[in-house]
JSON list of C-alpha atoms in Angstrom, two decimals:
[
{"chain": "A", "resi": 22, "resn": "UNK", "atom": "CA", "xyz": [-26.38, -50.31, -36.94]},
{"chain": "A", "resi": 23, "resn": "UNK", "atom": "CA", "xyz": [-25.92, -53.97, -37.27]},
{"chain": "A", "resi": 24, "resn": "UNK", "atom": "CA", "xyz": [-23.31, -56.32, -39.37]},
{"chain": "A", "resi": 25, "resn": "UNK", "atom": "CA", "xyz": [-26.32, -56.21, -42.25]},
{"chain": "A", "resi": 26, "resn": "UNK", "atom": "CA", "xyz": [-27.60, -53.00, -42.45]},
{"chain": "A", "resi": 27, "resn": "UNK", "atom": "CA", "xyz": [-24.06, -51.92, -42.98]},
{"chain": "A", "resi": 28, "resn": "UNK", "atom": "CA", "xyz": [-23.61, -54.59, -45.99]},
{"chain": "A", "resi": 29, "resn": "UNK", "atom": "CA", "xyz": [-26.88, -53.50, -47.88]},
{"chain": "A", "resi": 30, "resn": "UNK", "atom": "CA", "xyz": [-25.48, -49.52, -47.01]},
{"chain": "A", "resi": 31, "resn": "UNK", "atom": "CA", "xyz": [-22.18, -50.83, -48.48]},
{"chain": "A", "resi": 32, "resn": "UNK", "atom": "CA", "xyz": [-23.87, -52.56, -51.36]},
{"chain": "A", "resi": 33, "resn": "UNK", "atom": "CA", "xyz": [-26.24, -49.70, -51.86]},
{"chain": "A", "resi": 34, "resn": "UNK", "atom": "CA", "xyz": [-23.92, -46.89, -52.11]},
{"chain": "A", "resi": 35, "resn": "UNK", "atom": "CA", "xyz": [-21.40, -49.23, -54.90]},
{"chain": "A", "resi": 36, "resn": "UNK", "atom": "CA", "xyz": [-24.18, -49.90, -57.07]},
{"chain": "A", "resi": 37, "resn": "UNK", "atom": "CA", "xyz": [-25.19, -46.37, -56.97]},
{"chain": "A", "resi": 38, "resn": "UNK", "atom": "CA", "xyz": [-21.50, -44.99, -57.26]},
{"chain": "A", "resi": 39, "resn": "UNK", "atom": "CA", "xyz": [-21.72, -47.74, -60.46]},
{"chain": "A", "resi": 40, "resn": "UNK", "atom": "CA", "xyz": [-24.48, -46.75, -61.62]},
{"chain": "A", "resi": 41, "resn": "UNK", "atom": "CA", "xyz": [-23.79, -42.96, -61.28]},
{"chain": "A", "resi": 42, "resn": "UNK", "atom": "CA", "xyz": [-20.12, -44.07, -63.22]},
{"chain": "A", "resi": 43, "resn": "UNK", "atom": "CA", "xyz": [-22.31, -45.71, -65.81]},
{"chain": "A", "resi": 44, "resn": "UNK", "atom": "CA", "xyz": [-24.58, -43.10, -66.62]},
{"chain": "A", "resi": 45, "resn": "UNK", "atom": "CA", "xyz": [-21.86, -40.56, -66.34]},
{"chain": "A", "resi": 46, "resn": "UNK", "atom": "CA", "xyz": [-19.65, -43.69, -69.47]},
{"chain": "A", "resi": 47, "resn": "UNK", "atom": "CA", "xyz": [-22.58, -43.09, -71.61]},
{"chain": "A", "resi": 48, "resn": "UNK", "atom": "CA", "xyz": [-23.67, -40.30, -71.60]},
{"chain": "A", "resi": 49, "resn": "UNK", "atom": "CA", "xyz": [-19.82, -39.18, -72.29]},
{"chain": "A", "resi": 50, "resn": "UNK", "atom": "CA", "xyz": [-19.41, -41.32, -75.23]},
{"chain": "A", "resi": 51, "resn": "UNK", "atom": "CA", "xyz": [-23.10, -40.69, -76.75]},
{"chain": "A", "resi": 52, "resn": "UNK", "atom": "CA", "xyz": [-22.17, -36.81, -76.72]},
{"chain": "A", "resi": 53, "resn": "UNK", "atom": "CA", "xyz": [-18.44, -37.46, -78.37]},
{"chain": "A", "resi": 54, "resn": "UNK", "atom": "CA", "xyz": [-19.98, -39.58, -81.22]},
{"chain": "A", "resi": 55, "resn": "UNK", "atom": "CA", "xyz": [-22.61, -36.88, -82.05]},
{"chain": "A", "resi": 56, "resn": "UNK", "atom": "CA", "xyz": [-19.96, -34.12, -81.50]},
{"chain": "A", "resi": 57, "resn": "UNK", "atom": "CA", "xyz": [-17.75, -36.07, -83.99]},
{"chain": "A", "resi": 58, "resn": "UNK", "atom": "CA", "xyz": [-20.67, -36.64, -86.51]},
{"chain": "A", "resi": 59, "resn": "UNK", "atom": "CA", "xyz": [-21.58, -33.16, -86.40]},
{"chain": "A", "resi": 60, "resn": "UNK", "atom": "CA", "xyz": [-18.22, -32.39, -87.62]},
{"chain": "A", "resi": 61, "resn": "UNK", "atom": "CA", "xyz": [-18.07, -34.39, -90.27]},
{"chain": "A", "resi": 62, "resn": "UNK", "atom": "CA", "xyz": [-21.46, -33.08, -91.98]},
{"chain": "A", "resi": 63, "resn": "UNK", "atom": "CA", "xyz": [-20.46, -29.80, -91.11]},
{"chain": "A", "resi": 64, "resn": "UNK", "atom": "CA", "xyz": [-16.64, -30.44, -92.79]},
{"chain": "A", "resi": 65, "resn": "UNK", "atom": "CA", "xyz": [-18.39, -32.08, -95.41]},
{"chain": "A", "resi": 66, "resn": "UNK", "atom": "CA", "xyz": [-20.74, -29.37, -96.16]},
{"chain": "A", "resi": 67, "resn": "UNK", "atom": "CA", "xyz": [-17.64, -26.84, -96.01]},
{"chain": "A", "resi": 68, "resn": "UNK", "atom": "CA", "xyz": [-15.77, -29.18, -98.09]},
{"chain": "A", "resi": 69, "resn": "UNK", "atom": "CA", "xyz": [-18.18, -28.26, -100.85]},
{"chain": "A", "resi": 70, "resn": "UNK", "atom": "CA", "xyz": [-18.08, -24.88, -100.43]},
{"chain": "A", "resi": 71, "resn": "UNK", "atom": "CA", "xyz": [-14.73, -24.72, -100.59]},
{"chain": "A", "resi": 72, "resn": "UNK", "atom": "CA", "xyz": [-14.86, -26.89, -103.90]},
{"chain": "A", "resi": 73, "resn": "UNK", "atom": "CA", "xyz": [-17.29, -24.40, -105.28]},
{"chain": "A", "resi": 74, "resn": "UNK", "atom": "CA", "xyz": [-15.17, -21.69, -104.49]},
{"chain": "A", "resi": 75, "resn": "UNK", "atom": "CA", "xyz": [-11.65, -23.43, -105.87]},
{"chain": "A", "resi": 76, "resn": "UNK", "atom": "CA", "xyz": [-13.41, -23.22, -109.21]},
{"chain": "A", "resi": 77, "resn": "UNK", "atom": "CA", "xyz": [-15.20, -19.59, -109.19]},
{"chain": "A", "resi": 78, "resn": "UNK", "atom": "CA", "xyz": [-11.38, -18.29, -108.58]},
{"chain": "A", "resi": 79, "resn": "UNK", "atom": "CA", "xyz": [-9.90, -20.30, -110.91]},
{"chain": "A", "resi": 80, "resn": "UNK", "atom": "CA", "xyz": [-12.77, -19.64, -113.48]},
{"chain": "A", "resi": 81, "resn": "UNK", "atom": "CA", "xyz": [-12.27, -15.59, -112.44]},
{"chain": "A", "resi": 82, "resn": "UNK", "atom": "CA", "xyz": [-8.75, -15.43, -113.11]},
{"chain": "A", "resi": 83, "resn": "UNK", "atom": "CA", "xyz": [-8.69, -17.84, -115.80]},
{"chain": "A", "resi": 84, "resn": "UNK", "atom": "CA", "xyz": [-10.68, -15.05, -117.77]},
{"chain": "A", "resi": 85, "resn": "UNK", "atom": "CA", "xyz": [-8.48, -12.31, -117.24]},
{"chain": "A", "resi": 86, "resn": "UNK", "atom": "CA", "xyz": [-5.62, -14.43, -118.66]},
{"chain": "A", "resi": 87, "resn": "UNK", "atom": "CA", "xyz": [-8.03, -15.29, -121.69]},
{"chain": "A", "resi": 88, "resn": "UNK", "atom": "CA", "xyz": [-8.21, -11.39, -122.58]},
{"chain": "A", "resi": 89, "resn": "UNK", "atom": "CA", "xyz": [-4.81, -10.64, -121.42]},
{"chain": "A", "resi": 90, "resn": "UNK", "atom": "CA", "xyz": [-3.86, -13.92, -123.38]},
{"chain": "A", "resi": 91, "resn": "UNK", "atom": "CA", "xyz": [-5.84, -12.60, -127.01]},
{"chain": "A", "resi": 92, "resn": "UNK", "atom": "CA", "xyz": [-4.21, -8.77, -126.05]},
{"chain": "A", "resi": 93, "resn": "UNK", "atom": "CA", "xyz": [-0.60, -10.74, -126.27]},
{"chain": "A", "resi": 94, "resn": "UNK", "atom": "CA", "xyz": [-1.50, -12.65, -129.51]},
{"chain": "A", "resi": 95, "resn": "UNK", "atom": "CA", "xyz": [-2.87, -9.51, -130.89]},
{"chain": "A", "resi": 96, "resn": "UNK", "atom": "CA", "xyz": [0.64, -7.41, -129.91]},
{"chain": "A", "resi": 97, "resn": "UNK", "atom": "CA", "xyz": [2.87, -10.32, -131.34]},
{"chain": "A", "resi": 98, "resn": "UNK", "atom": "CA", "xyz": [0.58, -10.43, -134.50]},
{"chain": "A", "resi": 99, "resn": "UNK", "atom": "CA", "xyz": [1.18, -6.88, -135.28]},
{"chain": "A", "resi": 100, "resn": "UNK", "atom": "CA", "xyz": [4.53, -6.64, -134.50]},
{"chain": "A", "resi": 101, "resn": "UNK", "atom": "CA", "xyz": [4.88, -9.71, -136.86]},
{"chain": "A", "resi": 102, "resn": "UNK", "atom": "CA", "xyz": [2.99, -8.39, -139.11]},
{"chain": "A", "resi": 103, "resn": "UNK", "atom": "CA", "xyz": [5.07, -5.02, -138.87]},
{"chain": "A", "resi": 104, "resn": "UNK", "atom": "CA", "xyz": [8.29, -6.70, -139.70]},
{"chain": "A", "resi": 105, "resn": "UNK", "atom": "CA", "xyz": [6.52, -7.19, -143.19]},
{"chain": "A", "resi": 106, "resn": "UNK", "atom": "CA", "xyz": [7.23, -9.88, -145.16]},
{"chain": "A", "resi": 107, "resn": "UNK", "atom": "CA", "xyz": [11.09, -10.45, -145.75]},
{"chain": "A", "resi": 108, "resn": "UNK", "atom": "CA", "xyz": [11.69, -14.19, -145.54]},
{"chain": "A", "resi": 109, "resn": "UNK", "atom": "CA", "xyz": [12.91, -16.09, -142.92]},
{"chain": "A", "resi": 110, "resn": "UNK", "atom": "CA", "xyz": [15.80, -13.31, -142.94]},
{"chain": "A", "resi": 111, "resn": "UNK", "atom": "CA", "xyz": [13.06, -11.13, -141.08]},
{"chain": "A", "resi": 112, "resn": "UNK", "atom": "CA", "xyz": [11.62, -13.55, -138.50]},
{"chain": "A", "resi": 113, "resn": "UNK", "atom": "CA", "xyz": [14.88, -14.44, -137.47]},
{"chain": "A", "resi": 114, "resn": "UNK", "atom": "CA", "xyz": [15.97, -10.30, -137.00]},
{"chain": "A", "resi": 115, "resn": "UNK", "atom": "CA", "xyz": [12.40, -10.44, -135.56]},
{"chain": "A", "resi": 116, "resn": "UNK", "atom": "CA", "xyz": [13.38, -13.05, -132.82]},
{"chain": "A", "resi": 117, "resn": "UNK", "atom": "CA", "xyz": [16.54, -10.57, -132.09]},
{"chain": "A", "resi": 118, "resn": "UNK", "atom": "CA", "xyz": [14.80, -7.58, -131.52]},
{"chain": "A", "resi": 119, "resn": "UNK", "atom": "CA", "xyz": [12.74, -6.59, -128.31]},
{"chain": "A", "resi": 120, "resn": "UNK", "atom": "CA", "xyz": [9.66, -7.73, -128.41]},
{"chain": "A", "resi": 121, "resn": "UNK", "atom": "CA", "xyz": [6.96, -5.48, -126.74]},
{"chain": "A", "resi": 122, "resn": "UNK", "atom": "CA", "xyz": [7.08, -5.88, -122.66]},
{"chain": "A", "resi": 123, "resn": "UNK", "atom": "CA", "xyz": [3.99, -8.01, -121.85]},
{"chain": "A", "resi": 124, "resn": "UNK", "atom": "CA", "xyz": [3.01, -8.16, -118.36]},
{"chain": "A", "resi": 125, "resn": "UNK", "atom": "CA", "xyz": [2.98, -11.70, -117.61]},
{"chain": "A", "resi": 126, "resn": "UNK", "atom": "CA", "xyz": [1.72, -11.41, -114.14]},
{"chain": "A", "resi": 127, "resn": "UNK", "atom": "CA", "xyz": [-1.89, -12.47, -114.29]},
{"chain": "A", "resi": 128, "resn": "UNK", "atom": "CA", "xyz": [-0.45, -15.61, -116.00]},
{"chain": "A", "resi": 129, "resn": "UNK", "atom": "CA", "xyz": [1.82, -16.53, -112.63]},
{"chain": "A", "resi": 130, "resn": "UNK", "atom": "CA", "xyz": [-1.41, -15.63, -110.26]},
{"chain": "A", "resi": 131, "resn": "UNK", "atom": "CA", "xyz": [-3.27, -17.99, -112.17]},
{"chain": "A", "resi": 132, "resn": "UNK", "atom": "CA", "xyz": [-0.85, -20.77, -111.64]},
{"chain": "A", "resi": 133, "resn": "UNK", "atom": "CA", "xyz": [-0.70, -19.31, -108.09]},
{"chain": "A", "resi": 134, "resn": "UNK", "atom": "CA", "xyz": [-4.34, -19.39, -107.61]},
{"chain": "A", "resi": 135, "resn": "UNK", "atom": "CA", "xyz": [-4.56, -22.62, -109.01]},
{"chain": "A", "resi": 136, "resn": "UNK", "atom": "CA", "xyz": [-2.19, -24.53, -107.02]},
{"chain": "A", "resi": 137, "resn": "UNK", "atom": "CA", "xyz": [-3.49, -22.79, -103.19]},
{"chain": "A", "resi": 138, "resn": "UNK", "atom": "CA", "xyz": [-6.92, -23.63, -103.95]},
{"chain": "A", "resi": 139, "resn": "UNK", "atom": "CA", "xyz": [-6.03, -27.18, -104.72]},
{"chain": "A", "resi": 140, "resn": "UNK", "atom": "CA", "xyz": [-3.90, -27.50, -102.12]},
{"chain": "A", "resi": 141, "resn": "UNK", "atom": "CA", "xyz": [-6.19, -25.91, -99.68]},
{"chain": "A", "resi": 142, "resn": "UNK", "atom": "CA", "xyz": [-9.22, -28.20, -101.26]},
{"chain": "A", "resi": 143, "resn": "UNK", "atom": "CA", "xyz": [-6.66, -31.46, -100.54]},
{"chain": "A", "resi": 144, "resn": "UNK", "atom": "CA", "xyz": [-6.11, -30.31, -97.12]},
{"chain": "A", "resi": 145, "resn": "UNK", "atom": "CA", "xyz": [-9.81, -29.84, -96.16]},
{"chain": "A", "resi": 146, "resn": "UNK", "atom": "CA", "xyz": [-10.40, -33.26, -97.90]},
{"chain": "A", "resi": 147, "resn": "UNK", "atom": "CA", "xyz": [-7.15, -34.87, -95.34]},
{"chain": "A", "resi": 148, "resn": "UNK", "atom": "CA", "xyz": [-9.39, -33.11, -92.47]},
{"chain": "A", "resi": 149, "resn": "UNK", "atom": "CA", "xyz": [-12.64, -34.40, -93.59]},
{"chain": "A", "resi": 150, "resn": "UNK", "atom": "CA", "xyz": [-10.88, -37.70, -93.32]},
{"chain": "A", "resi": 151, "resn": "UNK", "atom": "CA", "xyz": [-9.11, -37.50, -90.04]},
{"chain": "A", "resi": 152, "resn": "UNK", "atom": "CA", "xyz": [-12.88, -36.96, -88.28]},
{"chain": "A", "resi": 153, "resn": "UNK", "atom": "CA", "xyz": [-14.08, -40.11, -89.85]},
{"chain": "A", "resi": 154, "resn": "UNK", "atom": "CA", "xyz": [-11.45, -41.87, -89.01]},
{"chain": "A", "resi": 155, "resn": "UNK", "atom": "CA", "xyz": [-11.73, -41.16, -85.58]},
{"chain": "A", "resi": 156, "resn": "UNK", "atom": "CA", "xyz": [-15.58, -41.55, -85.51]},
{"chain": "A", "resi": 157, "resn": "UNK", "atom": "CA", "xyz": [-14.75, -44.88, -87.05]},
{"chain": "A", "resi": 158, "resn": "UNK", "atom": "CA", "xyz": [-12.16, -45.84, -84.47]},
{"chain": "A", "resi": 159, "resn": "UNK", "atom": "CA", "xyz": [-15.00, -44.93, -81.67]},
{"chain": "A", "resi": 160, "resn": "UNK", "atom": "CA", "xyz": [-17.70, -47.26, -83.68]},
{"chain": "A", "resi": 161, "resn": "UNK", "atom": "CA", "xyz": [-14.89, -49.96, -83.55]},
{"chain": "A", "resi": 162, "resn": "UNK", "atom": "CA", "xyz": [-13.51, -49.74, -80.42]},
{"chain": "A", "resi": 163, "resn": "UNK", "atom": "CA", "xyz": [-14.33, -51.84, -76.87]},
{"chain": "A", "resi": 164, "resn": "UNK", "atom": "CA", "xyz": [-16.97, -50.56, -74.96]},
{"chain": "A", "resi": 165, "resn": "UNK", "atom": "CA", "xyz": [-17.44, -47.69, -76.94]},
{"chain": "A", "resi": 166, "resn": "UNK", "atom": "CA", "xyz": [-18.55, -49.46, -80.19]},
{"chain": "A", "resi": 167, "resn": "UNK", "atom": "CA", "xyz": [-21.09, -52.04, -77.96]},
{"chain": "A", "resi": 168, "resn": "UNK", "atom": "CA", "xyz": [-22.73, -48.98, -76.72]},
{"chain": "A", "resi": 169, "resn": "UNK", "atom": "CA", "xyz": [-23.10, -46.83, -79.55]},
{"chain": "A", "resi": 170, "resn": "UNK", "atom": "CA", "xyz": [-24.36, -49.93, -81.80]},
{"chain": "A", "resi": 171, "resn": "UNK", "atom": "CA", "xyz": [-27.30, -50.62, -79.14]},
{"chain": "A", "resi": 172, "resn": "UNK", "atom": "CA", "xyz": [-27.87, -46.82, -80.00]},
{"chain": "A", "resi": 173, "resn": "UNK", "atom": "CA", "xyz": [-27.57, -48.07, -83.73]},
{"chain": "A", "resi": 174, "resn": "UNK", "atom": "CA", "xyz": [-25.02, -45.60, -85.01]},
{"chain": "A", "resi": 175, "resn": "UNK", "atom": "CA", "xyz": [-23.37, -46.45, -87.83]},
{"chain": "A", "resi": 176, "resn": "UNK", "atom": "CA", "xyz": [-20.38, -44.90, -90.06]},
{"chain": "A", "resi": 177, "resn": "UNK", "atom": "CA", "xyz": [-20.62, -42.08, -91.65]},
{"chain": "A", "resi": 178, "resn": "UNK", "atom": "CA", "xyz": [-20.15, -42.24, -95.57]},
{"chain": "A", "resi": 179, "resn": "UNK", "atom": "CA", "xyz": [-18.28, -39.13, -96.89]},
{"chain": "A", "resi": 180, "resn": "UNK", "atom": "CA", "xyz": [-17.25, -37.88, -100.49]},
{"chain": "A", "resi": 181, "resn": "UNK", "atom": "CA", "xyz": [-13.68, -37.65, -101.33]},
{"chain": "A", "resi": 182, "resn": "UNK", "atom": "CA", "xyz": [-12.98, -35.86, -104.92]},
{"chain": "A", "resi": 183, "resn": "UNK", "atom": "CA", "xyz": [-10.69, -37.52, -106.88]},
{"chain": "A", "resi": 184, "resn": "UNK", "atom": "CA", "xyz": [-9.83, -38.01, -110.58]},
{"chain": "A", "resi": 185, "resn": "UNK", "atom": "CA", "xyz": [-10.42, -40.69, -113.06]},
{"chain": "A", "resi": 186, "resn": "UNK", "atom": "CA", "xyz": [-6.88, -40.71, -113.20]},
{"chain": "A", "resi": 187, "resn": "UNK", "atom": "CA", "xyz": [-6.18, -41.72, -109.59]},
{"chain": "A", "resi": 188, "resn": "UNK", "atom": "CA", "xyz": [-8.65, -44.68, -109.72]},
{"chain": "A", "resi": 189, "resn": "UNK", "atom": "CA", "xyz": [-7.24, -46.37, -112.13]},
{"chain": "A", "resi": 190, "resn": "UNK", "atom": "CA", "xyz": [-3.42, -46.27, -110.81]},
{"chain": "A", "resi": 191, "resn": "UNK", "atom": "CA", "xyz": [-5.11, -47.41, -107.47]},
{"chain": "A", "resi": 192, "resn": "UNK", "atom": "CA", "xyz": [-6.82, -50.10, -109.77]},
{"chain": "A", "resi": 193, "resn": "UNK", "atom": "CA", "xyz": [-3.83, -51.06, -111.43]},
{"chain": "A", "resi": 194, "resn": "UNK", "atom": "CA", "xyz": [-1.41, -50.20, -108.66]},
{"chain": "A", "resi": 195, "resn": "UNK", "atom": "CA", "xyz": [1.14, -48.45, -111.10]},
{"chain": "A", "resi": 196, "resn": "UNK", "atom": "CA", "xyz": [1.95, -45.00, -112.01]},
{"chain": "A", "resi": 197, "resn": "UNK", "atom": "CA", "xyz": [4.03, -45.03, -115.14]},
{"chain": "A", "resi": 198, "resn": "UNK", "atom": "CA", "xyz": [2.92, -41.82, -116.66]},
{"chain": "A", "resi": 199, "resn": "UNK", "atom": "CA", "xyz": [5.93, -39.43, -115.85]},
{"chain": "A", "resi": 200, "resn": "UNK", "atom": "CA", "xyz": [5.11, -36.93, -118.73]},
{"chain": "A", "resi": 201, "resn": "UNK", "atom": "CA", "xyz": [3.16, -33.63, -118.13]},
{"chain": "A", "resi": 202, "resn": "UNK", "atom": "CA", "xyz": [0.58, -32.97, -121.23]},
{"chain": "A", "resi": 203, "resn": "UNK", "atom": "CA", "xyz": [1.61, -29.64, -123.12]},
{"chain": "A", "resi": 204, "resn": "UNK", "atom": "CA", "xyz": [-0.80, -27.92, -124.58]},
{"chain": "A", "resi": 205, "resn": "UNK", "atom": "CA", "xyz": [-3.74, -28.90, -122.88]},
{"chain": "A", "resi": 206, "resn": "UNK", "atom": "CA", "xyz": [-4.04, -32.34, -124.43]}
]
């Protein structure tokens, strides 16, 4: 084989090995960015289903502790209402006594159920994030971005609950409210 045959073999077999290398770049990074936007839609489609379900339980429970809640008024009423009507003289000997045992416990479940479900909401919200910030990263980054922008992919918008509340201290960049609202105000 002569001095030239073995330079266009040579030169041959590198821009095949490149090319091979090339295809092998893309067609890596293509299938990460769709495996990465697939995620998202999917998290963001489960992030609504879990926001659906956050409020059925809370709506569920919250209705046992509305009758439990009218059974406790009715109890106290009564027993008030028992004491007859001595004065002051028989609240306060009222106040002394035992007051009926009320079961208290769908009360704490509700708090319970209330603060998992928001807590597991805010952590599948933190997820939701995380994937678009790493699909963002691969939009950004060197080659990676150049590639995927021929292929015109672009980020991926998501929703992120928040509250009213939250906007404005990001607006304003204070928090100054330290008091919790009793009542329900």
């Amino acid at each position: 084989m002569s001095k030239s045959s073995m330079k266009i073999v040579a030169v041959a077999t590198v821009a095949a090995v490149s090319a091979l290398l090339l295809l092998t770049y893309v067609v890596s990074t293509v299938n990460a960015e769709v495996r990465l936007r697939n995620d998202i839609v999917a998290k963001q489609a489960d992030n609504v289903s879990e926001y659906d379900s956050l409020w059925k339980k809370i709506e569920q429970a919250a209705q046992v502790t509305q009758a439990q809640k009218r059974a406790l008024l009715e109890i106290v009423t009564a027993h008030a209402a028992a004491r007859g009507g001595g004065g002051r003289g028989a609240v306060a000997s009222w106040i002394h006594e035992s007051v009926p045992d009320v079961d208290t416990t769908t009360f704490d479940n509700l708090q319970n159920v209330i603060t998992a479900s928001r807590d597991r909401f805010a952590m599948r919200q933190k997820e939701l994030l995380v994937l678009k910030s790493r699909h963002d990263s691969m939009l950004d980054s060197f080659p990676s971005g150049n590639l995927l922008a021929l292929l015109d992919r672009r980020p991926i918008d998501v929703t992120v609950i928040t509250s009213t509340k939250a906007d404005d201290v990001f607006e304003r960049g204070r928090d100054d409210g330290v008091e919790l609202p009793l009542g329900g105000e």
